[in-house]
Short mmCIF file of C-alpha atoms and ligand atoms in Angstrom, two decimals:
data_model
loop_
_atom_site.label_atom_id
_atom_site.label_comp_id
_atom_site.label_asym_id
_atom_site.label_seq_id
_atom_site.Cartn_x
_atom_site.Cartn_y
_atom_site.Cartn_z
CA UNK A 335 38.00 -34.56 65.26
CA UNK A 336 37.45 -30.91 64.69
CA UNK A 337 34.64 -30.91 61.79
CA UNK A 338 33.18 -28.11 60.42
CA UNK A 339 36.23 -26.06 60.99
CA UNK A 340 36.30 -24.00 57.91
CA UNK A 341 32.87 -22.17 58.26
CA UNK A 342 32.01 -18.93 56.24
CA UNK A 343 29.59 -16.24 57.25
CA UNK A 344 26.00 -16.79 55.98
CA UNK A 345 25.71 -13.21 55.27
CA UNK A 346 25.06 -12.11 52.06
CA UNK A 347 25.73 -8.88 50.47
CA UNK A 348 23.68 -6.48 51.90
CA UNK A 349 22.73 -8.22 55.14
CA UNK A 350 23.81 -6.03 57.47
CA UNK A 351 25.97 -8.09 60.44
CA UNK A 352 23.44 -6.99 63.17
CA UNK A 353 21.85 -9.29 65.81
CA UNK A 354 19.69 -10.63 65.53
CA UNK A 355 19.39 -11.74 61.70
CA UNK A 356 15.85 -12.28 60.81
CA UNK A 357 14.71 -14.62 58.65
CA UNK A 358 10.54 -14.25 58.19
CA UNK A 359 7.86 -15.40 56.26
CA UNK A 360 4.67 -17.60 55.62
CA UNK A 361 5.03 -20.98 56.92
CA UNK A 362 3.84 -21.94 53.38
CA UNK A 363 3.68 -19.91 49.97
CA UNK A 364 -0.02 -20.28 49.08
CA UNK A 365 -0.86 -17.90 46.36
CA UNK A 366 1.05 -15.28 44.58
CA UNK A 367 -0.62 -12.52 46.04
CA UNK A 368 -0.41 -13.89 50.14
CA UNK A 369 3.57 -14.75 48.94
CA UNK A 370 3.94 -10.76 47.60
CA UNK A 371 1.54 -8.76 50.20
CA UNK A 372 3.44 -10.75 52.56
CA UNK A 373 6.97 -10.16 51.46
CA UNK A 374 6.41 -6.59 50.39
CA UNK A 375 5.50 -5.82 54.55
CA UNK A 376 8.06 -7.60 55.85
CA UNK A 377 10.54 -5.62 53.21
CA UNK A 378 9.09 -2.68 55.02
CA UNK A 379 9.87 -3.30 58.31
CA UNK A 380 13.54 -4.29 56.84
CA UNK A 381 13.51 -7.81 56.56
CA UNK A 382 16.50 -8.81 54.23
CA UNK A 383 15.26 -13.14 53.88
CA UNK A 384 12.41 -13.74 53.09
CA UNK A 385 11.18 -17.71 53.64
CA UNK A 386 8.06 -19.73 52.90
CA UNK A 387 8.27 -23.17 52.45
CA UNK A 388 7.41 -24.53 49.11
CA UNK A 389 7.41 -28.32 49.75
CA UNK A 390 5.87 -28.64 53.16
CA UNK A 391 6.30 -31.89 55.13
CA UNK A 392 2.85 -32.84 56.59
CA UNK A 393 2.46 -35.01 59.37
CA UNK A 394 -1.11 -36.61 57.99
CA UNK A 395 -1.41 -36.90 54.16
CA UNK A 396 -4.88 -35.20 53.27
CA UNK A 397 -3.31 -31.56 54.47
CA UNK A 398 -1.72 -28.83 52.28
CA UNK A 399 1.43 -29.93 50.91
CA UNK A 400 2.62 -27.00 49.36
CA UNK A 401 1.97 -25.28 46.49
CA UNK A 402 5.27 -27.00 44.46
CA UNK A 403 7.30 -25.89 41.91
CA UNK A 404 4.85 -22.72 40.48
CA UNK A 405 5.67 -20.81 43.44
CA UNK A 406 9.01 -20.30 42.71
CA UNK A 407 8.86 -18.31 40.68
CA UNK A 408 6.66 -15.97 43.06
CA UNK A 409 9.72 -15.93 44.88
CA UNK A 410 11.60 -14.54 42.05
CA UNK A 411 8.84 -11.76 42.25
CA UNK A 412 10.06 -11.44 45.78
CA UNK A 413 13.18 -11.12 44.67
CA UNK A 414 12.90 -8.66 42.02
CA UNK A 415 10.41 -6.27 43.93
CA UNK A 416 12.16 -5.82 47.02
CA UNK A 417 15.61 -6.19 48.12
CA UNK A 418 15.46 -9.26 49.96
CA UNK A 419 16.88 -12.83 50.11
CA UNK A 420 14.68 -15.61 49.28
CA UNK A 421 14.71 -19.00 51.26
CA UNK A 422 12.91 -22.10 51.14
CA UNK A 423 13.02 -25.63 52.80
CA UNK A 424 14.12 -28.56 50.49
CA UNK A 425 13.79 -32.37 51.33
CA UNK A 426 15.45 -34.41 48.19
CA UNK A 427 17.35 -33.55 45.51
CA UNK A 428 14.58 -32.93 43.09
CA UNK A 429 13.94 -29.65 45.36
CA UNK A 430 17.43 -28.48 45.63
CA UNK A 431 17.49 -28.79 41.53
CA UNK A 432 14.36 -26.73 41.05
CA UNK A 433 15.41 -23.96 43.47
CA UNK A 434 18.93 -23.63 42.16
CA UNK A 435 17.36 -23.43 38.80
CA UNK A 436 14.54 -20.45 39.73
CA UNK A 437 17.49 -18.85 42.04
CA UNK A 438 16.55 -19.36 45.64
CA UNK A 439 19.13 -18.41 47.53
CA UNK A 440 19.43 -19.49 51.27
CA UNK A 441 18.03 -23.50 51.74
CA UNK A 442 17.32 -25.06 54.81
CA UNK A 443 16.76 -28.65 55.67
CA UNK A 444 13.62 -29.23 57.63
CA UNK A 445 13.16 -31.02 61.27
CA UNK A 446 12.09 -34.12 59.40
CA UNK A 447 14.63 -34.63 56.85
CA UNK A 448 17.62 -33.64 59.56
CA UNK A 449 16.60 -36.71 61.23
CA UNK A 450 17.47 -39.10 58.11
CA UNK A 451 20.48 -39.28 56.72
CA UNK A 452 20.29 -40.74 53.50
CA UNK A 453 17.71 -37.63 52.95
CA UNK A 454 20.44 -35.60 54.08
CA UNK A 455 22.96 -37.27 52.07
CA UNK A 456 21.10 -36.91 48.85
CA UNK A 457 20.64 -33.20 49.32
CA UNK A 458 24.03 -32.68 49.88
CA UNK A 459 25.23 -34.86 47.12
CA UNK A 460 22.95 -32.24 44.76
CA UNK A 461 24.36 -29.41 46.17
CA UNK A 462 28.03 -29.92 45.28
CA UNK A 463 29.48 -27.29 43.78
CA UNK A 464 27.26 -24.89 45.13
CA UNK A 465 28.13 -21.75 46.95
CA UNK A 466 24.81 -20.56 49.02
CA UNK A 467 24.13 -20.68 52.64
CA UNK A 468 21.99 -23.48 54.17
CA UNK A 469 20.86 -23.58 57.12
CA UNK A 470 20.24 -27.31 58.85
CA UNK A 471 17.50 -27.63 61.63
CA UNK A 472 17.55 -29.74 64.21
CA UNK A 473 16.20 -32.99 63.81
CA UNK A 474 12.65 -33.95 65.63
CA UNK A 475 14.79 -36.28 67.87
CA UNK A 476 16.96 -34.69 70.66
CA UNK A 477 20.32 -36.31 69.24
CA UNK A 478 22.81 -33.41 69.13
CA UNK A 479 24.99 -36.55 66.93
CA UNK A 480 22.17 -36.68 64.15
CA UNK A 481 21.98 -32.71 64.09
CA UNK A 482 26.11 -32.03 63.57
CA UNK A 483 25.88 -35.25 61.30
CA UNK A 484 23.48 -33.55 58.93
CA UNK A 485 25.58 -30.46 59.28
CA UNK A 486 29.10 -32.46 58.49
CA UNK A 487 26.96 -34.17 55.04
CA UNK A 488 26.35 -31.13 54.06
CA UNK A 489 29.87 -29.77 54.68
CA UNK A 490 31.60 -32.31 53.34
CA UNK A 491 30.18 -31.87 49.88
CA UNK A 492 31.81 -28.41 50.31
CA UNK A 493 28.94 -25.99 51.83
CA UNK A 494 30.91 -23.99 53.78
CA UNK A 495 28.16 -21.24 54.25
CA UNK A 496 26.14 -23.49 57.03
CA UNK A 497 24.17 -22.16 59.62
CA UNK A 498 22.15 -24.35 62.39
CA UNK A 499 18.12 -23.87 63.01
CA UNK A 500 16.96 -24.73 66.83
CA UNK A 501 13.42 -25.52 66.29
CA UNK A 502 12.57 -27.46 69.60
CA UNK A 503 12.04 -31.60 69.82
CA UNK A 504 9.56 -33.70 69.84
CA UNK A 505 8.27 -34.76 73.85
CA UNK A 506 5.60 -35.86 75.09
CA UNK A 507 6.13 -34.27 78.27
CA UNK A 508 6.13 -30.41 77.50
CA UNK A 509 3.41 -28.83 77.98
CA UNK A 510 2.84 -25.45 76.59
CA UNK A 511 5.59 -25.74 73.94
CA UNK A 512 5.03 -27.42 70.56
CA UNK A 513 8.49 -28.42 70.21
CA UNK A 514 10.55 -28.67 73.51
CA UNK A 515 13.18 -26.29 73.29
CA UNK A 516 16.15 -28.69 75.68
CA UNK A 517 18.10 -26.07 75.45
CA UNK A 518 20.81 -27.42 76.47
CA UNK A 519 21.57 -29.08 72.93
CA UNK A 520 21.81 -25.98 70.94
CA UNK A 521 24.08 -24.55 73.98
CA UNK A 522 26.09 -27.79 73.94
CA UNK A 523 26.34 -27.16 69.91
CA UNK A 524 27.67 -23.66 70.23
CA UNK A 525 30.30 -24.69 72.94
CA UNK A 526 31.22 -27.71 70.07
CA UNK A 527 31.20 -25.26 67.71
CA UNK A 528 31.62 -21.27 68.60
CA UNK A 529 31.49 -20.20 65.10
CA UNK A 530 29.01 -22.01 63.83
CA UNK A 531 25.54 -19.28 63.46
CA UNK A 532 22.71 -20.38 65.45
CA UNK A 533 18.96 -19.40 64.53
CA UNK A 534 16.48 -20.10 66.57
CA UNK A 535 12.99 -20.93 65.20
CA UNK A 536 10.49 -19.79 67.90
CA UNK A 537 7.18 -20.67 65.50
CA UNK A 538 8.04 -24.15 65.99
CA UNK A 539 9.28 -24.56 69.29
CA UNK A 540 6.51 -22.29 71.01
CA UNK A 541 3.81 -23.46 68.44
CA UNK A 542 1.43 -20.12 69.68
CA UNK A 543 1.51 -16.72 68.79
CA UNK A 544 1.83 -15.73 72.15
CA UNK A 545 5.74 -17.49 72.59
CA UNK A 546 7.34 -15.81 69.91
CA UNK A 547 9.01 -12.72 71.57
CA UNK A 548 9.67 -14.44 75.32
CA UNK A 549 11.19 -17.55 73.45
CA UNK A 550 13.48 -14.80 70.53
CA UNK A 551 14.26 -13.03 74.17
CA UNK A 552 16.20 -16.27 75.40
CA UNK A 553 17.49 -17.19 72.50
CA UNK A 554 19.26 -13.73 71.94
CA UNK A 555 20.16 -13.96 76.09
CA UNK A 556 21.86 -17.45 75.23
CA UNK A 557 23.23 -15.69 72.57
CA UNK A 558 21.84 -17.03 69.41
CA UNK A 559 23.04 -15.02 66.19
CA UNK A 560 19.22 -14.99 64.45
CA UNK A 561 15.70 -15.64 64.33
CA UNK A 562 13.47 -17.83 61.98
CA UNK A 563 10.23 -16.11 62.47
CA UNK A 564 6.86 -17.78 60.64
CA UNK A 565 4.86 -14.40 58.84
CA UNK A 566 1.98 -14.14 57.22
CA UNK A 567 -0.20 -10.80 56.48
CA UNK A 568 -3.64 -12.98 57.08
CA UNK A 569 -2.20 -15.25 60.20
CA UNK A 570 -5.56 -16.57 60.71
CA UNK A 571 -6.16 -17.44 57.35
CA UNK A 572 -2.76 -19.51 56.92
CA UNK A 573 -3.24 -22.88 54.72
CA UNK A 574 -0.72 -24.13 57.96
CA UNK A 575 0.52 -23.52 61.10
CA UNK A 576 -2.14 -20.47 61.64
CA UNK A 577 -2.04 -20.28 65.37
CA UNK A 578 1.97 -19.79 65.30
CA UNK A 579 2.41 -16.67 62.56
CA UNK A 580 2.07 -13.37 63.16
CA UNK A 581 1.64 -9.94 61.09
CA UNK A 582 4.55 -8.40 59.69
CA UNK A 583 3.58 -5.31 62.40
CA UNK A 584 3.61 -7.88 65.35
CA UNK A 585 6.71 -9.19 63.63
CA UNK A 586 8.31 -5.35 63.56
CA UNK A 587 7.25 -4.85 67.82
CA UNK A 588 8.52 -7.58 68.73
CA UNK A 589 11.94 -7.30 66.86
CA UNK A 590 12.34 -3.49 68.72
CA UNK A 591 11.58 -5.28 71.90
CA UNK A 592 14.40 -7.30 72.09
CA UNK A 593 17.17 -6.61 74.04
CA UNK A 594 20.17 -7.53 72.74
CA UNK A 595 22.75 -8.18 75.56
CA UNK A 596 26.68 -7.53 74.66
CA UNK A 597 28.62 -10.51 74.73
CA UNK A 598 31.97 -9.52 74.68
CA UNK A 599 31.93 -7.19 77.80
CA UNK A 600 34.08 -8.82 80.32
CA UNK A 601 34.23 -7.23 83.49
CA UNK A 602 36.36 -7.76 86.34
CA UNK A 603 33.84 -8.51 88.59
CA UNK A 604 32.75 -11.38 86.45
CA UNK A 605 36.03 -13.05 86.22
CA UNK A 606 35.85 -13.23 89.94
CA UNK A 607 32.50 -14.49 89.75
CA UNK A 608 33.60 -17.26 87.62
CA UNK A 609 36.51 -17.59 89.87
CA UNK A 610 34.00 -18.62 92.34
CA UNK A 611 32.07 -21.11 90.25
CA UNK A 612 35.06 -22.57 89.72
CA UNK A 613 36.09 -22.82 93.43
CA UNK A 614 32.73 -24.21 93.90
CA UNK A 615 32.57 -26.82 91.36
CA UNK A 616 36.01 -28.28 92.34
CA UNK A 617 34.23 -28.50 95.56
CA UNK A 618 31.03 -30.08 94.19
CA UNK A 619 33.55 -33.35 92.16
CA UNK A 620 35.21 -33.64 95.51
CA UNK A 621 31.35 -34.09 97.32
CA UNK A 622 30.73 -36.49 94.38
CA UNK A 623 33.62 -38.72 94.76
CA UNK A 624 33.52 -38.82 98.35
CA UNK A 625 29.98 -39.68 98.07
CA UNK A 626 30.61 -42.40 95.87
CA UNK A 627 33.04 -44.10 98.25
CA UNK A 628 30.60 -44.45 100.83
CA UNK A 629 28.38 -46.17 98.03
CA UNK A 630 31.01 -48.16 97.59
CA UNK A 631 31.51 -49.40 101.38
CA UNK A 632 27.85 -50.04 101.29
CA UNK A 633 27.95 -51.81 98.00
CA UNK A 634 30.27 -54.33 100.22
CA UNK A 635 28.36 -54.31 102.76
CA UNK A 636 25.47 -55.24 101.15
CA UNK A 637 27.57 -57.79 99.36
CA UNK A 638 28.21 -59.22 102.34
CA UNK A 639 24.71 -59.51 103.36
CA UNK A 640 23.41 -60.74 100.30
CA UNK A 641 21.00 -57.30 99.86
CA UNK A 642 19.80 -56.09 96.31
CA UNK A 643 21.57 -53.10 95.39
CA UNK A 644 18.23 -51.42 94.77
CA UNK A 645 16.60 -50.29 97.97
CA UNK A 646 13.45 -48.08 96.26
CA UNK A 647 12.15 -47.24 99.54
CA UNK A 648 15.44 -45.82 100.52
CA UNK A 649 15.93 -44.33 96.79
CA UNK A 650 12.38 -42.95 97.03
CA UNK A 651 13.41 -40.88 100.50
CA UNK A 652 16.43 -39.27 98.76
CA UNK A 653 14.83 -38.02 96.43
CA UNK A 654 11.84 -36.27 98.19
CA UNK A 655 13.57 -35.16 101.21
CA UNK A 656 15.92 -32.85 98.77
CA UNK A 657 13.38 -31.98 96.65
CA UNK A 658 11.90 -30.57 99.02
CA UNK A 659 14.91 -29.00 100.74
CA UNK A 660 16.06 -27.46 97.32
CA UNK A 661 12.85 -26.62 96.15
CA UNK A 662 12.91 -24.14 99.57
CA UNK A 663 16.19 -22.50 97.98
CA UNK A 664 14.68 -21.76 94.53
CA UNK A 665 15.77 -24.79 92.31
CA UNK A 666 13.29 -26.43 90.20
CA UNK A 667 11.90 -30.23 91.04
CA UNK A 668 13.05 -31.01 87.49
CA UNK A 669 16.91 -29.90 87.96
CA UNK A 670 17.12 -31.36 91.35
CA UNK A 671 15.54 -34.41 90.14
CA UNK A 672 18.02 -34.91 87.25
CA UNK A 673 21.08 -34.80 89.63
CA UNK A 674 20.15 -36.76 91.82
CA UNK A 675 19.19 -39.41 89.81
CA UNK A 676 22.54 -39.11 87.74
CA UNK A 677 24.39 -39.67 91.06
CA UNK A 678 21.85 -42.83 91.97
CA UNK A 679 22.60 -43.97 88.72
CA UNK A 680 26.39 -44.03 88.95
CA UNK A 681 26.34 -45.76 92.76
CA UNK A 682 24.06 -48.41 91.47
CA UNK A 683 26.45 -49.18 88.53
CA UNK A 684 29.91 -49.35 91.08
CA UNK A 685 27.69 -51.45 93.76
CA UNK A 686 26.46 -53.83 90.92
CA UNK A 687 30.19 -53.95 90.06
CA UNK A 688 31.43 -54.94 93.54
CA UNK A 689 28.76 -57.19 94.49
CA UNK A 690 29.67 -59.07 91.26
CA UNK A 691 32.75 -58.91 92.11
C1 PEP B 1972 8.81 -25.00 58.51
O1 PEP B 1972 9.81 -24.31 58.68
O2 PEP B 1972 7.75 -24.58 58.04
C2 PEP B 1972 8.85 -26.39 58.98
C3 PEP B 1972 8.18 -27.37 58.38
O3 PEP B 1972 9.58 -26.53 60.07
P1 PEP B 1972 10.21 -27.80 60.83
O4 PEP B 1972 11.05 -28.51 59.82
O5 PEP B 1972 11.00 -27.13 61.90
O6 PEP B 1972 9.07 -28.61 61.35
MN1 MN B 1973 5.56 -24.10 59.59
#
């Protein structure tokens, strides 16, 4: 099934089409004056959407939960004093009515609500008939499935203007990151679907000031088409997420930092490059199977000698001794770790076979 095949460019009139697309603002509007000091410096350092979340999703009740409904129309004020966009986050359909109505006009649907779809469901169900861009992040889960689901709800009610958000996942293994960025999902989503825009959302995923421009550098590298980028003129005084926004100013350095790579330079050289990859991976499935058919031969031998499949001691060896040896040639514990235990995996599941057999 090819979903999501008719998509339209998110970019509104006047957005020039210029990687990356920035989308900045307060985590939360709090008062009318933080919402217009804010937008009015980020309109200055030519920011054309402006965001601040209106409705915020708390973890723990007790915490600021947005400002509601009144602060819409701040955003109006946005709207009418500079020449930016105006974007907010909406979780049910009683959001999506109230900023139609006030004329908000790029949504998104937040980490939390991604990951449910009947919330998705009822958003898109209020947004038939519609014609603005919404962006869908990725839910707190890493289940590429859930995200494209949310993305196909929203399409099928006949969005067509739909962009993704990569805001990092939930782990409890990552350690400087707030949100673990697993990568490989949002790359696995643009090979899925190569015209589909990806944002990335660096506040989240790094969760510190300090991430924002070496996480927006990989993202452009991996060749993500914008940036969701949390703002605030008073960072330290933000009603949430104060230790991930940053000034306008910081906002404006680290945008000139970037470097913006060209991806549609193919060279010579890196066709043969690629020529090699390939070379090497046919090499690499021919390794795998072979290896497997020794499994196998043990997997009957064992058989035969009523063994368990599962040798840990053995399994335990494997893994340290090339660890270790690929550790020496610069690959990371973590990749080396992964492969090998996705090829112990698959012998385990053809011995089980042929000793039940
Ligand atoms: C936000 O954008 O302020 C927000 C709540 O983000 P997320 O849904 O990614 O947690
Ligand atoms: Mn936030």
């Amino acid at each position: 099934m090819n979903s999501l095949e008719n998509i339209e460019s998110i970019l509104l009139p006047g957005v020039p089409d210029k990687k990356p697309i920035i989308i900045a603002g307060p985590c939360s509007a709090e008062t009318e004056e933080q919402v217009l000091i804010t937008a009015k410096e980020l309109a200055n350092i030519g920011v054309k959407i402006f965001r601040a979340g209106i409705w915020k999703p708390r973890t723990r009740p007790g915490t600021f939960e947005g400002v509601g409904s009144k602060g819409l129309k701040w955003l109006q004020r946005v709207k009418k004093e500079t020449d930016m966009y105006v974007a907010t986050e909406v979780a049910n359909s009683k959001h999506v009515a109230e900023a139609i109505k006030y004329g908000v006009d790029v949504l998104w649907v937040g980490a939390r609500t991604s990951a449910n779809p009947f919330a998705v469901q009822e958003i898109a169900d209020s947004l038939k008939g519609v014609d603005i861009p919404v962006f869908v992040k990725n839910p707190v889960n890493p289940d590429i499935e859930l995200w494209i689901g949310a993305l196909e709800r929203l399409y099928n009610a006949g969005i067509r203007k739909l962009g993704a958000i990569h805001r990092g996942f939930s782990s409890s293994d990552n350690n400087i990151y707030r949100n673990a960025p697993m990568w490989h999902i949002a790359i696995e989503l643009r090979r899925r679907y190569p015209y589909l825009p990806i944002f990335c959302d660096p506040s989240h995923m790094g969760g510190s000031r300090e991430l924002i421009a070496p996480i927006s550098q990989q993202a452009m590298d991996i060749g993500f088409y914008g940036l969701m980028i949390e703002s605030h003129y008073n960072p330290d005084k933000a009603w949430s997420d104060a230790k991930q926004q940053i000034k306008p100013e910081v906002l404006d350095y680290i945008k000139d930092m970037l470097v913006i790579r060209d991806n549609y330079q193919s060279t010579e050289n890196l066709n043969q490059l690629r020529k090699q990859i390939d070379n090497t991976d046919d090499e690499l499935v021919e390794l795998i199977t072979k290896r497997m058919r020794i499994s196998k031969e043990i997997g009957t031998y064992k058989k035969t000698h009523d063994m368990q499949v599962l040798q840990t001691s053995r399994y335990s060896d494997i893994l340290n001794r090339r660890i270790t040896q690929a550790e020496k040639f610069g690959i990371s514990e973590v990749c080396m770790k992964k492969i090998l235990e996705a090829i112990h995996e698959e012998s385990v599941r053809l011995q089980i076979e042929i000793i039940n057999k």
